[in-house]
CSV table of C-alpha atoms and ligand atoms in Angstrom, one decimal:
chain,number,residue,atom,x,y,z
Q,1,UNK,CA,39.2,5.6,100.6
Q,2,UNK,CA,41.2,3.6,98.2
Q,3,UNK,CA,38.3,1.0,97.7
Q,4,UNK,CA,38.7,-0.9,100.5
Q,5,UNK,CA,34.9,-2.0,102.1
Q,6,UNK,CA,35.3,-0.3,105.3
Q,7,UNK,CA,38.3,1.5,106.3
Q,8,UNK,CA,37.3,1.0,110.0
Q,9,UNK,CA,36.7,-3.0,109.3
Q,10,UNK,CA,40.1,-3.1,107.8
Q,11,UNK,CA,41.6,-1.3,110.5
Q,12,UNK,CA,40.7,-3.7,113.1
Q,13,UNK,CA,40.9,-6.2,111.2
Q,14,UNK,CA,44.9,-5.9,110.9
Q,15,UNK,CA,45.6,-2.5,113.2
Q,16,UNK,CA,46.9,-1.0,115.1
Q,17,UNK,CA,50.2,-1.2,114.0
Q,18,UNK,CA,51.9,-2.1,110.9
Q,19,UNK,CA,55.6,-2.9,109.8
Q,20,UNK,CA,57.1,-2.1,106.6
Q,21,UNK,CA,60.5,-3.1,105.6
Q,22,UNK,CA,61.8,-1.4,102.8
Q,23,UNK,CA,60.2,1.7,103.4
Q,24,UNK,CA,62.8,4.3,102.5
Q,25,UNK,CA,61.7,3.9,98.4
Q,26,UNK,CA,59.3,2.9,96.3
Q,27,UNK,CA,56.4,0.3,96.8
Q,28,UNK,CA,57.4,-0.1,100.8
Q,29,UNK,CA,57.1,3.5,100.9
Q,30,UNK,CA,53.9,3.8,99.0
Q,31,UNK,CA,52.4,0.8,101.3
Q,32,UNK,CA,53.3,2.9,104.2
Q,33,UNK,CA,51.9,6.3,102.7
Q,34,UNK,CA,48.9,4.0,102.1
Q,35,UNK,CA,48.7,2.6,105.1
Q,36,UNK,CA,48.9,6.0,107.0
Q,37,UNK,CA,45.7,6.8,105.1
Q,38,UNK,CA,43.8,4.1,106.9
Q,39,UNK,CA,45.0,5.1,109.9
Q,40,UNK,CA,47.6,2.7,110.4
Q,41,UNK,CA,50.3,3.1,113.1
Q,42,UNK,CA,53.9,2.5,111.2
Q,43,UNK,CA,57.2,0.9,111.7
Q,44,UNK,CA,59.0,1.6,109.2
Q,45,UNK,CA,62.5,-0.5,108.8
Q,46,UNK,CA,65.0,-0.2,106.0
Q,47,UNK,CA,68.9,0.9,106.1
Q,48,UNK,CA,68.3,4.9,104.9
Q,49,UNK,CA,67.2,6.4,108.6
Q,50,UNK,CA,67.2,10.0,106.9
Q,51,UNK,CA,64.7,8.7,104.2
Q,52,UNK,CA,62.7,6.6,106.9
Q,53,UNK,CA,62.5,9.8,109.5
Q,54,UNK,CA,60.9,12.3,106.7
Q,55,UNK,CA,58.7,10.2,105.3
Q,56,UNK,CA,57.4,9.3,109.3
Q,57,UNK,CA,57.4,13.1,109.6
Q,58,UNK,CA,55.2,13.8,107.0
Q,59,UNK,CA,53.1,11.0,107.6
Q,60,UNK,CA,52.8,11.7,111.2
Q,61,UNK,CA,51.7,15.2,110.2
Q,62,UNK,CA,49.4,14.1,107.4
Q,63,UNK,CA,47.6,11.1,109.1
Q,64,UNK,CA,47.7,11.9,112.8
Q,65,UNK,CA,49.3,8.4,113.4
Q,66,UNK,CA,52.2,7.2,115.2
Q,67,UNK,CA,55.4,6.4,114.0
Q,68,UNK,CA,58.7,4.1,114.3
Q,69,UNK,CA,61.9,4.2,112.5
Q,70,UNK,CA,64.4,1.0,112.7
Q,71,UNK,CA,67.4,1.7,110.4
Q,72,UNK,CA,68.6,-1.7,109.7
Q,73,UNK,CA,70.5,-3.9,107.7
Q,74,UNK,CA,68.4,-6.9,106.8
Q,75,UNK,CA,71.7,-8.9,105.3
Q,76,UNK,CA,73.0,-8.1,109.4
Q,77,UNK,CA,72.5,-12.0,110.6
Q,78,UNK,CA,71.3,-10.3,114.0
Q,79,UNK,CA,68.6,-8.2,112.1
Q,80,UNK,CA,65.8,-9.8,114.0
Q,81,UNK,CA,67.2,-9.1,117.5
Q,82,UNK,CA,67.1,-5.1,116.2
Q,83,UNK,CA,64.0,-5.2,115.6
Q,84,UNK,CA,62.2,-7.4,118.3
Q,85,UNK,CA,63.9,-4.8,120.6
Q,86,UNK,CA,63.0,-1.8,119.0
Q,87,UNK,CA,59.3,-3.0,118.3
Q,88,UNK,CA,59.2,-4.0,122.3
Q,89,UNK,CA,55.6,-3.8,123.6
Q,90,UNK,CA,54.0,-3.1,120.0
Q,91,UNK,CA,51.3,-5.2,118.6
Q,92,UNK,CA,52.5,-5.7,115.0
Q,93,UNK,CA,49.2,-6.5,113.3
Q,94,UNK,CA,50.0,-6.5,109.4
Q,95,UNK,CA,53.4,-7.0,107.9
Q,96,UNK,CA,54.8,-6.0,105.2
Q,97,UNK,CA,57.9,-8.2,103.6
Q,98,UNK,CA,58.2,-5.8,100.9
Q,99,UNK,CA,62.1,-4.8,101.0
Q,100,UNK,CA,64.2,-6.8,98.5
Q,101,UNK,CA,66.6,-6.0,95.3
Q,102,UNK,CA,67.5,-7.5,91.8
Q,103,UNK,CA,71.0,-8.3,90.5
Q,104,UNK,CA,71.3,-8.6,87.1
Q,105,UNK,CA,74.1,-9.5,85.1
Q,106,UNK,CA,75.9,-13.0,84.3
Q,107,UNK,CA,76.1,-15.3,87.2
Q,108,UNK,CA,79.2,-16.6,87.3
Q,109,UNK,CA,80.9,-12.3,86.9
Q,110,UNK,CA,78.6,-11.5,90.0
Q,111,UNK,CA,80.7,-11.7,93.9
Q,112,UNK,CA,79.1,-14.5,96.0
Q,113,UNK,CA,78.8,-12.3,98.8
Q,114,UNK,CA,76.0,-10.1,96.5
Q,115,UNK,CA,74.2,-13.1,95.9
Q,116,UNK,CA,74.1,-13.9,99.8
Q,117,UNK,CA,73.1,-11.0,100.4
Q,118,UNK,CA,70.0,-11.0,98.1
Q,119,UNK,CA,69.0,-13.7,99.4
Q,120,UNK,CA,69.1,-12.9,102.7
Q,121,UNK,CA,67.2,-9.9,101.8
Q,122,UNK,CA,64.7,-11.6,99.7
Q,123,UNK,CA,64.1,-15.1,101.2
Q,124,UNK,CA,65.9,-14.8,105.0
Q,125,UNK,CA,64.1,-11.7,106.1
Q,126,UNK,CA,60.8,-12.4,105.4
Q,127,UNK,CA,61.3,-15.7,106.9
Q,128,UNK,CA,62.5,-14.6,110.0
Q,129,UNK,CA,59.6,-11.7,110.3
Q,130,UNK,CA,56.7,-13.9,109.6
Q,131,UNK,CA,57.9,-16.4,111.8
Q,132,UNK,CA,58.4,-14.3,114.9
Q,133,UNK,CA,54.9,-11.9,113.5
Q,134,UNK,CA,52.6,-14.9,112.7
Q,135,UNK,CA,53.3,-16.4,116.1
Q,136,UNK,CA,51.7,-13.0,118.2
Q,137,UNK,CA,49.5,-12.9,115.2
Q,138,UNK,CA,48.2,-16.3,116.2
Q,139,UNK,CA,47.8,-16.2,119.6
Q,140,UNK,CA,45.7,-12.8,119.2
Q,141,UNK,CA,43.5,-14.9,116.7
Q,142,UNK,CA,44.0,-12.1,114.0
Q,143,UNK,CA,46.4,-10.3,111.6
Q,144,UNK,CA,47.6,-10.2,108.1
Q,145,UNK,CA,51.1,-11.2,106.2
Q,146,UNK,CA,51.6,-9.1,103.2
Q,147,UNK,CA,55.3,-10.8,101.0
Q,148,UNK,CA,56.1,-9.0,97.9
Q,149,UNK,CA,57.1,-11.5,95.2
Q,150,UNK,CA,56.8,-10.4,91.6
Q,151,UNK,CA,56.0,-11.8,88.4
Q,152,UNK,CA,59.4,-13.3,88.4
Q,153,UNK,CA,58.3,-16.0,90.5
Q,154,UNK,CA,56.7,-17.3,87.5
Q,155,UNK,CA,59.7,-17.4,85.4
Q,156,UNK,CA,63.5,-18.3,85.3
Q,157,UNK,CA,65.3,-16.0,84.2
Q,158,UNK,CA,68.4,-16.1,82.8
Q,159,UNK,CA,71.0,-13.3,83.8
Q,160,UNK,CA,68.7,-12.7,86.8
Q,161,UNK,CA,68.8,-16.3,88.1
Q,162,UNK,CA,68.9,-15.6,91.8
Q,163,UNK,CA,66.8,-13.2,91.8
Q,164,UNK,CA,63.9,-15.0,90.0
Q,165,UNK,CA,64.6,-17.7,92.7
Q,166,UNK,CA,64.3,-15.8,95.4
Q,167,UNK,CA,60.8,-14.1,94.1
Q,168,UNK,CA,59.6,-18.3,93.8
Q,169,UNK,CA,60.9,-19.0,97.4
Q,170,UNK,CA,58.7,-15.9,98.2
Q,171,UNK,CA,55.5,-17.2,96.2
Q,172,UNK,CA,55.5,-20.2,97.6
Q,173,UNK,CA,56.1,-19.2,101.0
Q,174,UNK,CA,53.3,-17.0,101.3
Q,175,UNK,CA,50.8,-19.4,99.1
Q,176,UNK,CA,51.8,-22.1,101.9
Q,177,UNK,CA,51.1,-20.2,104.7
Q,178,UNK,CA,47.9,-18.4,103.8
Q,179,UNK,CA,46.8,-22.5,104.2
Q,180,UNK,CA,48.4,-22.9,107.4
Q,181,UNK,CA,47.9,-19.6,109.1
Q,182,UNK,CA,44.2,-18.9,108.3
Q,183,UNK,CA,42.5,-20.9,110.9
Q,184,UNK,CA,44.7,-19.6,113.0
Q,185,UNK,CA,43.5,-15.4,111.9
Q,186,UNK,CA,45.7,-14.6,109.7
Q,187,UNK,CA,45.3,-13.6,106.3
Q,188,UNK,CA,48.5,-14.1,104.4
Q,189,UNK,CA,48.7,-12.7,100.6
Q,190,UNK,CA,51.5,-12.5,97.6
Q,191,UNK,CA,51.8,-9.5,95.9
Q,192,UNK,CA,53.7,-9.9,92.5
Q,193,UNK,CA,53.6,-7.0,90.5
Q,194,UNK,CA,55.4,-6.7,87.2
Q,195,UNK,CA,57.8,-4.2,86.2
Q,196,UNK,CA,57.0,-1.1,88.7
Q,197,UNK,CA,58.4,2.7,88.5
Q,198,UNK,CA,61.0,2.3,91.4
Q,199,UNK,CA,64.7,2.6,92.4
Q,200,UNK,CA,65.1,-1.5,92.2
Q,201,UNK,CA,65.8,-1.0,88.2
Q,202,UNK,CA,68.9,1.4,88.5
Q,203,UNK,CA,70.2,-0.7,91.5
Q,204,UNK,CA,69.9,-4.1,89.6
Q,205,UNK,CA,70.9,-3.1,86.4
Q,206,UNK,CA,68.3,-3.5,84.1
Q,207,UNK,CA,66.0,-1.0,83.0
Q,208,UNK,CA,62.7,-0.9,83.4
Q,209,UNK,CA,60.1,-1.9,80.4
Q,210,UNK,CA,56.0,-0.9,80.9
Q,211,UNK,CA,56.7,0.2,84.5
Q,212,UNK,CA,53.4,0.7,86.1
Q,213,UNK,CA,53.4,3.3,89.3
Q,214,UNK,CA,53.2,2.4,92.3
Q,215,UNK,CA,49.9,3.7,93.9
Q,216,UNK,CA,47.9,1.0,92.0
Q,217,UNK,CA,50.2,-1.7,93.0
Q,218,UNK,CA,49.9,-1.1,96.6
Q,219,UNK,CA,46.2,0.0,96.2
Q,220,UNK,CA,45.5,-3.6,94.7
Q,221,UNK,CA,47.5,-5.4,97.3
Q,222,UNK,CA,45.2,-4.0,100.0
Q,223,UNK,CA,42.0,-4.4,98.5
Q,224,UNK,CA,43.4,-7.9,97.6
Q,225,UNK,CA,44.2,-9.1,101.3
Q,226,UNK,CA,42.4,-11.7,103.2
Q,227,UNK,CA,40.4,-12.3,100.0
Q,228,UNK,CA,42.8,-13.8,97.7
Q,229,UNK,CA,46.5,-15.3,98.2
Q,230,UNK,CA,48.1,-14.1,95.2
Q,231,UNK,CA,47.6,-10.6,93.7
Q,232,UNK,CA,49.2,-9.6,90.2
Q,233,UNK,CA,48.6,-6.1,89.4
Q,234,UNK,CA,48.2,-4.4,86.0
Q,235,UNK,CA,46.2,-6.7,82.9
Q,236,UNK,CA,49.1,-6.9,81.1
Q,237,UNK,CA,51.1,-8.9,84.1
Q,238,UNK,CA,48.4,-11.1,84.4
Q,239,UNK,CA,48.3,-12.0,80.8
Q,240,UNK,CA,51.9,-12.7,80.6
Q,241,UNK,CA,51.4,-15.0,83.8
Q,242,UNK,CA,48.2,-16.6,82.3
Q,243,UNK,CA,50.3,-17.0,78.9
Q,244,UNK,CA,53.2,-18.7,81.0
Q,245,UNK,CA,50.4,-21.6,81.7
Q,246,UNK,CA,49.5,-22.5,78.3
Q,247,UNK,CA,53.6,-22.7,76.9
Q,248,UNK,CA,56.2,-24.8,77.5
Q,249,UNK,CA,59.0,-23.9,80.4
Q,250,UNK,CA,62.2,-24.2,77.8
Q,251,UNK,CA,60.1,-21.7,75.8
Q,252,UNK,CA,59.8,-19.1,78.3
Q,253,UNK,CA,63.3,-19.8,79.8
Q,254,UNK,CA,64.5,-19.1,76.0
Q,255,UNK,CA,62.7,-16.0,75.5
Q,256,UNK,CA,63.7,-14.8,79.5
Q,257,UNK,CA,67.0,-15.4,78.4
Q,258,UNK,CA,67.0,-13.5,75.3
Q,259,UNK,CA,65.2,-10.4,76.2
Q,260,UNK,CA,67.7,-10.3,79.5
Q,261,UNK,CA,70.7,-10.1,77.9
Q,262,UNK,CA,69.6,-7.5,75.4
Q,263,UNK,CA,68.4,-5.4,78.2
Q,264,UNK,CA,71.9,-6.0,80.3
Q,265,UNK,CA,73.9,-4.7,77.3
Q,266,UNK,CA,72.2,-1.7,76.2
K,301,LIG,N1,60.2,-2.4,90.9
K,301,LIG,C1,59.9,-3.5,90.3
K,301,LIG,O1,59.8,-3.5,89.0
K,301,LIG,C2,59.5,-4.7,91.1
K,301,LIG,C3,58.8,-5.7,90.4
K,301,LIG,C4,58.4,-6.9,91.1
K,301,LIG,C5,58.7,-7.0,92.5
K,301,LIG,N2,59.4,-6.0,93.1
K,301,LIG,C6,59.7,-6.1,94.5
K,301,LIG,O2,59.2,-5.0,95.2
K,301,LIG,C7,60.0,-4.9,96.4
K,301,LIG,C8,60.3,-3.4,96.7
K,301,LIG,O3,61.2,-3.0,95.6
K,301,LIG,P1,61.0,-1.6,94.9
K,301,LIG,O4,60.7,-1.8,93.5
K,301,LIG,O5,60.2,-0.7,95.8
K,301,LIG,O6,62.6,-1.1,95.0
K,301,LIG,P2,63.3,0.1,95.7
K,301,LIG,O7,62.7,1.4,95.4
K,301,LIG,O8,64.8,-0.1,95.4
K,301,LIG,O9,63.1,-0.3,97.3
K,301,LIG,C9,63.8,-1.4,97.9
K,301,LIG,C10,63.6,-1.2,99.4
K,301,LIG,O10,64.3,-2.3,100.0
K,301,LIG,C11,65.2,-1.8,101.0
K,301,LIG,N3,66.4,-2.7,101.2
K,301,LIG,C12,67.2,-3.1,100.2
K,301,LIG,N4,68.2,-3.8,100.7
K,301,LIG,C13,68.1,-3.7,102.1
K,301,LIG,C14,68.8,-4.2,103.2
K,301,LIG,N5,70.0,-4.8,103.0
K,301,LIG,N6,68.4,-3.9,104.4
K,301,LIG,C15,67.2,-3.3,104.6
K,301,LIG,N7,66.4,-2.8,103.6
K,301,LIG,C16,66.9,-3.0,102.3
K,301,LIG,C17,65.6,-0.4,100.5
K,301,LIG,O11,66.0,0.4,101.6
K,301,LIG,P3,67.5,0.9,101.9
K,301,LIG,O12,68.2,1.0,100.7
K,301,LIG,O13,67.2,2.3,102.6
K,301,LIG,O14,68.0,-0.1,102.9
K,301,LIG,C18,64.3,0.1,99.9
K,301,LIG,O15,63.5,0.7,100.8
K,301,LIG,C19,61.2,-5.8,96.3
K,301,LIG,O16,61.0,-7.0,97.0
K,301,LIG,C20,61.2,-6.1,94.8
K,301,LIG,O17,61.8,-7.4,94.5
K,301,LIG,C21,59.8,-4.8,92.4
């Protein structure tokens, strides 16, 4: 199934339970049909309870696994007490900080309270959950921290400055704690894919350019956990982010910058 060693293996490793924020769309809700396949028991959080409660359905049907629906908003500065309450007794095993969106467009013409929000989507959220999550983790001596950054961790980019920002935060935070967290059990792993075929394009304002599907991205995440701490999917994302190595920042920066604005004002 999917290429992962043994499906059994990986289910102990980081079962029974895992949580998903951002599950109502795209790569969250590919990680959770993907997850349902190995057998994983889901919560599934994001603000669209409708969306969350027929894909729990389905995969309830389809996997013969059990199911939890949170509809919350992660920019709510209580999020975390909606959650903790609603998860009560459950052993979250793997997390998934996979909800987060993209606001493109000139800084200075977007509302503060926008850019607040992203980043407490972004960089608040998954703070908050891998905090509270690594700390059960640790004490049961196993689990698994999955935080979706993207390729634009690796690059500022003009006309999506906060955004970029928040995907470094992100990086970083998961590089950092794969360190700290793995003699305690815990496998921690960044996922930065590249331009993906979601809802995040329409919503931020950009379109999309080489958008790979999700299934791989996901499917390359999971193989990719507790062997490596970063994980960029598709070649052509990991030669941009090799690329990005060898040339100057103000060069990248420049072209960022360029290609941005023509895709903001098509
Ligand atoms: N698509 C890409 O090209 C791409 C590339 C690199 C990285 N990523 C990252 O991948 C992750 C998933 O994005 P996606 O591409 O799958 O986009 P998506 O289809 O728009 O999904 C975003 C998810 O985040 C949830 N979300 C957004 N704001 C929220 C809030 N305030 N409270 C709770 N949940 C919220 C949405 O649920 P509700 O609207 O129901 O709340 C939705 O489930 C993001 O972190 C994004 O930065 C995407």
């Amino acid at each position: 199934m999917n290429g992962i060693g043994s499906d059994v293996a990986f289910l102990q490793r980081f079962g029974p339970w895992a949580l998903v924020t951002g599950a109502s769309s795209g790569i969250g809700a590919e990680f959770a049909r993907q997850l349902a396949e190995h057998k994983f028991n889901l919560v599934l959080v994001a603000r669209r309870k409708q969306r969350l409660k027929e894909l729990a359905q389905r995969l309830e049907r389809a996997a013969k696994i059990q199911t939890k629906v949170i509809a919350v908003d992660l920019t709510h500065p209580d999020f975390l007490h909606v959650i903790l309450a609603e998860t009560g007794a459950i052993e979250v095993g793997l997390l998934v900080n996979n909800a987060g969106f993209g606001l493109a467009g000139k800084f200075i013409e977007h509302e503060m309270e926008r850019e607040l929000d992203l980043l407490n989507v972004n960089c608040r959220a998954p703070l908050l959950l891998s905090h509270v999550f690594a700390r059960q983790m640790a004490r049961r001596k196993k689990g698994g921290i999955i935080i979706v950054s993207s390729v634009s961790g690796y690059l500022a980019t003009p006309y999506e400055a906060t955004y970029a920002a928040s995907k470094v935060y992100e990086l970083f935070l998961a590089e950092s704690l794969r360190y700290e967290l793995r003699n305690d059990g815990i496998d921690v792993l960044a996922l930065c894919p590249g331009s993906t075929d979601t809802e995040f394009h329409d919503l931020a304002g950009s379109p999309a350019v080489a958008a790979m599907a999700v299934e791989p991205v996901v499917r390359e995440a999971l193989r990719k956990l507790g062997k490596n701490a970063i994980t960029i999917p598709g070649w052509h994302n990991r030669m941009l982010v090799g690329l990005l190595k060898f040339t100057p920042r103000r060069l990248h920066t420049f072209f960022a910058g360029r290609v941005m604005r023509k895709l903001i004002t098509r």
